[in-house]
Tab-separated table of C-alpha atoms and ligand atoms in Angstrom:
chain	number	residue	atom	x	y	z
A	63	UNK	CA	19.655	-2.267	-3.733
A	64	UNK	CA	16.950	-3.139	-6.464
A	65	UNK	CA	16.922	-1.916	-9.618
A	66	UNK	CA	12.776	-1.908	-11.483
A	67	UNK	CA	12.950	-0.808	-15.026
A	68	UNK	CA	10.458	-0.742	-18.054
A	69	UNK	CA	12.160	-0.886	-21.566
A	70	UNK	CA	10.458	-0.803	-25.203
A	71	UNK	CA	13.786	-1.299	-27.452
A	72	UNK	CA	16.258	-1.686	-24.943
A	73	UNK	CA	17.736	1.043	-23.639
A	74	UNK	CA	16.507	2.180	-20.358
A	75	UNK	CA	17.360	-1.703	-19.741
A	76	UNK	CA	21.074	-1.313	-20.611
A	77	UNK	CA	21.673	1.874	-18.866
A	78	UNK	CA	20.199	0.170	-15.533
A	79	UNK	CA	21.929	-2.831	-15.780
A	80	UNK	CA	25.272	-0.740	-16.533
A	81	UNK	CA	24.531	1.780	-13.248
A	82	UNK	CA	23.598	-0.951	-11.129
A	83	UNK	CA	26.540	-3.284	-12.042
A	84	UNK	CA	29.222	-0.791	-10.998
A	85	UNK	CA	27.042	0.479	-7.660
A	86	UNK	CA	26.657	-2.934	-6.532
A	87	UNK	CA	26.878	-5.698	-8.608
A	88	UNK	CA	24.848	-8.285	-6.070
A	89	UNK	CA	21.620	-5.978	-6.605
A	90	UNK	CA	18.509	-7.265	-8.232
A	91	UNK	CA	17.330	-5.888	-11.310
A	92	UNK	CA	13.527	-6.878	-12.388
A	93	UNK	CA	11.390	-5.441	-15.697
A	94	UNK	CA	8.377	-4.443	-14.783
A	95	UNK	CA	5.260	-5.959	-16.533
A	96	UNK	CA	1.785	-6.998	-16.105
A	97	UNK	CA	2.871	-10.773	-15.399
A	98	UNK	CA	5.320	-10.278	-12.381
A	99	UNK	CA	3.712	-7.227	-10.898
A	100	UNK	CA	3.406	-9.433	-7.761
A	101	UNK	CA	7.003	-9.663	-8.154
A	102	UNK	CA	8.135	-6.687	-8.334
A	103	UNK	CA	5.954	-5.309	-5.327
A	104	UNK	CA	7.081	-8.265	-3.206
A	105	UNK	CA	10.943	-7.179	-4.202
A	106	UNK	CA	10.201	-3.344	-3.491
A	107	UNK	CA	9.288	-3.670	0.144
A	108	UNK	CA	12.511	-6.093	0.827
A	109	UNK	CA	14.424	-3.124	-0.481
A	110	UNK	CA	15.319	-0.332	1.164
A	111	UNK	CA	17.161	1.934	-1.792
A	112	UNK	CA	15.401	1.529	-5.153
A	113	UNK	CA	16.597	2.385	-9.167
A	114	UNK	CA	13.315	3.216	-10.910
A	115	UNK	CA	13.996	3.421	-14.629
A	116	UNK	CA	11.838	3.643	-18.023
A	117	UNK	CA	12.103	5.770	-21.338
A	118	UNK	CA	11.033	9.314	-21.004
A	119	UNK	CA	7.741	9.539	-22.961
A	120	UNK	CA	6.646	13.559	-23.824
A	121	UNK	CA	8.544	14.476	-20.907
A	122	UNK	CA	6.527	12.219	-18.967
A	123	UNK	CA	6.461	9.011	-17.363
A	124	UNK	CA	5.150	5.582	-19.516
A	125	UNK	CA	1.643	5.267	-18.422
A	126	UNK	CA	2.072	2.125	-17.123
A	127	UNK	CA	4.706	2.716	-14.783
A	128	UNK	CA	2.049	5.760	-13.358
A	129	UNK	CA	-0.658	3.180	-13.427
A	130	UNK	CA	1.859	0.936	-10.795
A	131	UNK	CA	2.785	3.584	-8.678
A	132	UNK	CA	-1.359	4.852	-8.290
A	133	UNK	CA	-2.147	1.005	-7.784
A	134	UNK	CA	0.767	0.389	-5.421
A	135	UNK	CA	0.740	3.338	-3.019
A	136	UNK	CA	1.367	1.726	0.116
A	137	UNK	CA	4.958	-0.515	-0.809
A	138	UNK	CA	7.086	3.128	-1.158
A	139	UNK	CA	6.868	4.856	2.505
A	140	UNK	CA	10.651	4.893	3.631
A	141	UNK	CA	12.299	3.733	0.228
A	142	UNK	CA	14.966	5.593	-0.992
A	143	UNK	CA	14.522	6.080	-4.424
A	144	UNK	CA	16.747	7.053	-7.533
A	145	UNK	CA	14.487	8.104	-10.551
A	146	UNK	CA	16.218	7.537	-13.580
A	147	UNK	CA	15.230	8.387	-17.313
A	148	UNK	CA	16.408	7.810	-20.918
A	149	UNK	CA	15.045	9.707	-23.529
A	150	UNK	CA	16.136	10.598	-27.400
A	151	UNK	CA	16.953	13.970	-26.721
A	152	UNK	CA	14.919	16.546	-24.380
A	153	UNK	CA	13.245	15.231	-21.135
A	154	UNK	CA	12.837	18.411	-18.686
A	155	UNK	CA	11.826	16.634	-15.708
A	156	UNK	CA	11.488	13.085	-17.204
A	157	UNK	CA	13.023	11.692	-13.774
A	158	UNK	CA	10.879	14.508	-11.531
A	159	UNK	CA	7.889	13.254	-12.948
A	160	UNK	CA	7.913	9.931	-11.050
A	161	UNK	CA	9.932	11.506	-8.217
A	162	UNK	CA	6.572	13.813	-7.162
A	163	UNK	CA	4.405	10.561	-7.282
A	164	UNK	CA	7.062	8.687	-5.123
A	165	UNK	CA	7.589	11.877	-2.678
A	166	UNK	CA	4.011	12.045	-2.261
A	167	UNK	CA	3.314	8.587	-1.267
A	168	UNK	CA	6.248	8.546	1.332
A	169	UNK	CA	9.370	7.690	-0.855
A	170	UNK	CA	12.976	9.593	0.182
A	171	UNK	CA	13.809	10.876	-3.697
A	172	UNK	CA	17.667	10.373	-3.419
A	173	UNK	CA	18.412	11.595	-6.450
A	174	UNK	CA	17.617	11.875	-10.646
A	175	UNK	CA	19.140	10.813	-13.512
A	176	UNK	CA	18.381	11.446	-17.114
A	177	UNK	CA	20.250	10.219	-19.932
A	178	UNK	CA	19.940	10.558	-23.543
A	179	UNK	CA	19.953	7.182	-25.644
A	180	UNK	CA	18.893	6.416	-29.079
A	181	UNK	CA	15.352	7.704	-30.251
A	182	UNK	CA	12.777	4.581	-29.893
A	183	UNK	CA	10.612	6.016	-32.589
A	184	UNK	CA	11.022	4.551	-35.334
A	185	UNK	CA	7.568	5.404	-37.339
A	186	UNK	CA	8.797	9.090	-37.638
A	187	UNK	CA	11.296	9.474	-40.243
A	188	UNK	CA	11.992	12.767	-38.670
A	189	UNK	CA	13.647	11.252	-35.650
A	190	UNK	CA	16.285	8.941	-37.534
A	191	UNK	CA	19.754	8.994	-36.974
A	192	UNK	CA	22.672	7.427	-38.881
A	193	UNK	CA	23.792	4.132	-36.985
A	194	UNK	CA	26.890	5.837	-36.718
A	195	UNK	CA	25.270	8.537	-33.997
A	196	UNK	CA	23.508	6.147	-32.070
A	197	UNK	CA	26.771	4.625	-31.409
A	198	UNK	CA	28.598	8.071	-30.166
A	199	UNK	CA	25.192	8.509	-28.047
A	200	UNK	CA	25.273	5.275	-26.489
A	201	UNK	CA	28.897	5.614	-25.796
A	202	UNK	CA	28.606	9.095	-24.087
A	203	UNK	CA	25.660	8.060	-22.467
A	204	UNK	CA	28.247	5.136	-20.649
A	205	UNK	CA	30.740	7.020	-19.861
A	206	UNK	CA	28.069	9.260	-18.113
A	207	UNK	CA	27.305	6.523	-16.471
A	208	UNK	CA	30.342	5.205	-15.591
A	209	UNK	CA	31.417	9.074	-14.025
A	210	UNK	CA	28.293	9.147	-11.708
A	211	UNK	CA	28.949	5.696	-10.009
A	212	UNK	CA	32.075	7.138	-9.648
A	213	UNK	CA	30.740	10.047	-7.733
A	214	UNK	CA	27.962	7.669	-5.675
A	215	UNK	CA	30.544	5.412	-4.634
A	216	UNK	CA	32.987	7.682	-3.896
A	217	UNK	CA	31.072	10.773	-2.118
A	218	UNK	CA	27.823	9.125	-1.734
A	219	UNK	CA	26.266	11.852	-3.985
A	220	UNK	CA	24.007	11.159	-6.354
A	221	UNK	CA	22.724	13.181	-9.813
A	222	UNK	CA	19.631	15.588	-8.893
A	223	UNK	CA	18.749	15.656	-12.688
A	224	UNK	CA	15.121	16.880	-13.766
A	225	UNK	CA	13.918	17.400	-10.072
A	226	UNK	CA	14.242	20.644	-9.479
A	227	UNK	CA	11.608	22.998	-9.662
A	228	UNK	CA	13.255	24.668	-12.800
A	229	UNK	CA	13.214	21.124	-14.189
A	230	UNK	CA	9.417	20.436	-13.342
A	231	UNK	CA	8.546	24.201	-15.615
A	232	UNK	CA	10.662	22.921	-19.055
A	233	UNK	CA	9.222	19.906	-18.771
A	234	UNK	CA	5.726	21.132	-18.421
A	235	UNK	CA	5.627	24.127	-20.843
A	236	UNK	CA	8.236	22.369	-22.898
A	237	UNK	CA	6.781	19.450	-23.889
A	238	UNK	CA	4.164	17.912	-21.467
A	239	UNK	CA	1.116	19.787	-21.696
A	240	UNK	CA	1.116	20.234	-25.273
A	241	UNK	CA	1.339	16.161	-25.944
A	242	UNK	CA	-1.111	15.428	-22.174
A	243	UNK	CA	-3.867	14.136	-24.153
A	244	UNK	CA	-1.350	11.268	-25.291
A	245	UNK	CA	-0.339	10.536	-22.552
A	246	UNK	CA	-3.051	10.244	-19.851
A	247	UNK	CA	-3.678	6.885	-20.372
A	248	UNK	CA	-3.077	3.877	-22.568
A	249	UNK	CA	-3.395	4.510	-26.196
A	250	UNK	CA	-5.623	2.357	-28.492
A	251	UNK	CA	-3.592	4.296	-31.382
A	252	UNK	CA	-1.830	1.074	-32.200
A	253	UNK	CA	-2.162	0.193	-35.975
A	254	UNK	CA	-1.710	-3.146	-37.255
A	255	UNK	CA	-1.391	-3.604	-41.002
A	256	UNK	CA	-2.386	-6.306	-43.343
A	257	UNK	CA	1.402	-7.419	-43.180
A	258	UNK	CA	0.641	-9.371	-40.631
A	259	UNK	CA	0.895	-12.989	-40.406
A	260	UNK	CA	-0.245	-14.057	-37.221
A	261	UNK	CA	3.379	-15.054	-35.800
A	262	UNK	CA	2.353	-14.274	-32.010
A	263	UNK	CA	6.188	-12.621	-31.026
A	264	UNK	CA	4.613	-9.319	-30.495
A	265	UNK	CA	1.612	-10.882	-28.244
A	266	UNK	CA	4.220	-13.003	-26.171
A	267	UNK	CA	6.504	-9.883	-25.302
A	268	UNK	CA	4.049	-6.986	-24.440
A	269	UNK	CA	4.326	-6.257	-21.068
A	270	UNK	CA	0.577	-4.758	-21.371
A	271	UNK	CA	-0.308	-8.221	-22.373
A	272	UNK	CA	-2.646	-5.607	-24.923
A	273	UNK	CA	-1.719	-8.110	-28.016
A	274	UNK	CA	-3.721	-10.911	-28.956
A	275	UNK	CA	-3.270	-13.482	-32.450
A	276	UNK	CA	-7.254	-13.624	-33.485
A	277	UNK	CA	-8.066	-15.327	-36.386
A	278	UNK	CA	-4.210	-15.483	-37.972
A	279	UNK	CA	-3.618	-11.919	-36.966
A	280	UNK	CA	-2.441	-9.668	-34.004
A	281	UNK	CA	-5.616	-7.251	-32.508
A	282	UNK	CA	-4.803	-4.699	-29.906
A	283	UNK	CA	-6.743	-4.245	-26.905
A	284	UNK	CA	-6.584	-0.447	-26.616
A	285	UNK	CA	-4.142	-0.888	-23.714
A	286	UNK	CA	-0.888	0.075	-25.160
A	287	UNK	CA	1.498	1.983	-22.758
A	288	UNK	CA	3.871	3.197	-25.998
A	289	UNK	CA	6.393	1.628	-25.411
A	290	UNK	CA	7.220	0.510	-28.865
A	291	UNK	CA	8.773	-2.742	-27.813
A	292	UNK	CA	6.152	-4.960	-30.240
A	293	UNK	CA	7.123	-2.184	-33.426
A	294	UNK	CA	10.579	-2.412	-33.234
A	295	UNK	CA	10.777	-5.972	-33.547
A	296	UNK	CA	7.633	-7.265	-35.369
A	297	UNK	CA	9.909	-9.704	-38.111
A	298	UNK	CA	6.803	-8.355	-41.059
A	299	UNK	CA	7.160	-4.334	-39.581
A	300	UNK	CA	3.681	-4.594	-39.743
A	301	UNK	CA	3.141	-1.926	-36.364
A	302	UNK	CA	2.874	1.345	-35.898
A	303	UNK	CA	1.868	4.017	-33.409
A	304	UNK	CA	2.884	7.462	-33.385
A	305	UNK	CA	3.383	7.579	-36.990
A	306	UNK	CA	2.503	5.642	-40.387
A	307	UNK	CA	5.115	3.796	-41.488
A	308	UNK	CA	7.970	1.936	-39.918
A	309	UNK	CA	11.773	3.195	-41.283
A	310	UNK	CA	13.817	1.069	-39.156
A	311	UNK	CA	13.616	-0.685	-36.367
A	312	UNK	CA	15.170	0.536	-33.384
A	313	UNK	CA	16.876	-1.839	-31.303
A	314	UNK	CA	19.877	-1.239	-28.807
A	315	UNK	CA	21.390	-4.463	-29.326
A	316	UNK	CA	21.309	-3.425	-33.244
A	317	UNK	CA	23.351	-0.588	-32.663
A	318	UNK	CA	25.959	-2.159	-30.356
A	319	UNK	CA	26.072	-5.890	-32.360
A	320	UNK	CA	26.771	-5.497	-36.253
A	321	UNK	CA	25.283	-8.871	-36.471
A	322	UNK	CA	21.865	-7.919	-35.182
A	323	UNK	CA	19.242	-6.646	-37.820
B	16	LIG	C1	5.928	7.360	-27.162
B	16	LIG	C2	7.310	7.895	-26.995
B	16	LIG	C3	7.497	9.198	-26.577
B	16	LIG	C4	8.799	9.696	-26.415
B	16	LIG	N1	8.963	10.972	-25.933
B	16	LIG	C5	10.209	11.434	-25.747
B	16	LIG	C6	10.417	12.736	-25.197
B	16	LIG	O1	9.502	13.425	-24.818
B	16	LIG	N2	11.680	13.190	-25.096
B	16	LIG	C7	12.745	12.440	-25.457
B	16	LIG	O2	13.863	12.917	-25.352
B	16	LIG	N3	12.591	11.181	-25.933
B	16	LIG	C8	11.353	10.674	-26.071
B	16	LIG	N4	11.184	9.400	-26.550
B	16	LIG	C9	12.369	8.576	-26.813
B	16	LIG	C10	12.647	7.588	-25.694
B	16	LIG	O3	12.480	8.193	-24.426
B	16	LIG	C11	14.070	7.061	-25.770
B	16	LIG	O4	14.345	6.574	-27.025
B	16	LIG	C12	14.296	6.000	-24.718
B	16	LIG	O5	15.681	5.831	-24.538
B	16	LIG	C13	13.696	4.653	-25.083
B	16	LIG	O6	14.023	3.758	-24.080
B	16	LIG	P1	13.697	2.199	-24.105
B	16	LIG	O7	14.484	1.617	-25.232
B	16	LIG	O8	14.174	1.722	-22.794
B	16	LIG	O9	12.231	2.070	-24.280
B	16	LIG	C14	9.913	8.878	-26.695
B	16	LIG	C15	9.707	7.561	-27.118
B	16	LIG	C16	8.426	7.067	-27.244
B	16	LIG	C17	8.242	5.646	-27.674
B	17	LIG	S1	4.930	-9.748	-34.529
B	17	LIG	FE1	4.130	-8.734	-36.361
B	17	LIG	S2	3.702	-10.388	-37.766
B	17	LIG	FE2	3.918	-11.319	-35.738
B	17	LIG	S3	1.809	-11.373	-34.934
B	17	LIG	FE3	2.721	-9.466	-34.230
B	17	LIG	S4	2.114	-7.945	-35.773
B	17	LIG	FE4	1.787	-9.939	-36.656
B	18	LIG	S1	1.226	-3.067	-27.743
B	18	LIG	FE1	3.400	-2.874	-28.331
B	18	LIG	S2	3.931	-0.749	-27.905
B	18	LIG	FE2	2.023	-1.197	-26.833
B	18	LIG	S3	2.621	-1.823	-24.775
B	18	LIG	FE3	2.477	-3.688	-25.998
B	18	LIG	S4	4.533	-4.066	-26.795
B	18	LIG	FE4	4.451	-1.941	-26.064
């Protein structure tokens, strides 16, 4: 088994690592980025049963992992292949989304998962939640977790979350089309503010390698897949996307380590 992920603040990584651990602890797990793409296909067709996992974005699938799977059709003919999704609170058919790409370039869909984590967005104040809630979310969200290993291990069944047909209509008139035009492609949204100071963390860690440090300062390249990995942990809060100003950083290790800020 081989588990493929894409995280921005760390949670689609934690709730792969925690489903993959208990279904069979010798599997791979890789992130997914522009600089071990050759990796990651190379891994994919030694596999025969794959985890694909990433945040939900608009009840859709981060552009970039799209952008793999359109570049890449030829490594999925035969896989087996669990879609899985996190997402801050209403997905539809986050995990179907990927699942109709995969089916359509030969992939077996075994099943879909979709769980809700903390909200990554943390440039809308609207989406904040105490600390406190983040916690209970993250702790429901393992003992989800933990309950449908159970069930794999035990029955061999796996979740069908958000690939029904049902699914694929709330996602689409729920969410989808309404927010398409953001997410058909990367976004040169990306703001970067005169806070700034040239420190090069955000450039080193973007997985869209979209960052660069030009003259003492970060510059986007109009690449961005939203994944809001370089806002919630720029040390000067100096990014922002969706919205204009950053009100805290959302990180999972912040929530599950006191320590962390
Ligand atoms: C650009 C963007 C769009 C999002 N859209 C949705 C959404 O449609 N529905 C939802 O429930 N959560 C949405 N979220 C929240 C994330 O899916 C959720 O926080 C996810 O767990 C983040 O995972 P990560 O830490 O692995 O990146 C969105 C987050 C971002 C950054
Ligand atoms: S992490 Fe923040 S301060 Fe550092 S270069 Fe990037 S935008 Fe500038
Ligand atoms: S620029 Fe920031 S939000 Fe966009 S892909 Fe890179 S790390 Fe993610």
């Amino acid at each position: 088994m081989l588990g493929i992920y894409r995280s921005g603040t760390g949670n689609t990584r934690h709730c792969i690592t925690k489903l993959l651990g208990l279904l069979d602890p010798d599997a791979e797990l890789l992130m997914l980025s522009l600089a071990n793409e050759n990796q990651v296909i190379e891994k994919i067709r030694q596999n025969d049963t794959i985890i694909l996992a990433y945040p939900t974005q608009f009840s859709n699938v981060p552009f970039m992992v799209r952008d793999f799977i359109h570049r890449n059709p030829d490594i999925w003919s035969g896989k087996k292949v669990l879609c899985m999704t996190t997402m801050g609170a209403f997905s539809g058919d986050g995990a179907g989304c990927s699942a109709r790409l995969l089916k359509k370039r030969g992939a077996e869909i075994i099943g879909g998962l979709q769980i809700r984590m903390p909200d990554a967005v943390c440039d809308s104040k609207l989406l904040k939640k105490p600390r406190e809630e983040n916690q209970k979310i993250i702790r429901e969200a393992g003992e989800k977790i933990e309950r449908i290993a159970k069930v794999i291990l035990k029955d061999g069944k796996y979740p069908k979350e958000g690939i029904s047909f049902p699914a694929h209509l709330i996602g689409l008139f729920g969410q989808r089309l309404w927010f398409y035009g953001k997410t058909n492609g990367y976004s040169k949204k990306l703001k970067i503010s005169d806070a700034c100071v040239g420190c090069g963390l955000c450039s080193k860690n973007c997985p869209m390698k979209n960052l660069k440090i030009q003259e003492g300062r970060a510059v986007s390249k109009g690449r961005c897949t939203m994944c809001y990995q370089c806002i919630s942990t720029c040390p000067k809060q100096a990014i922002t996307l969706l919205g204009k100003e950053v009100w805290e950083q959302c990180r999972f290790e912040k929530y599950v380590n006191q320590n962390v800020k």
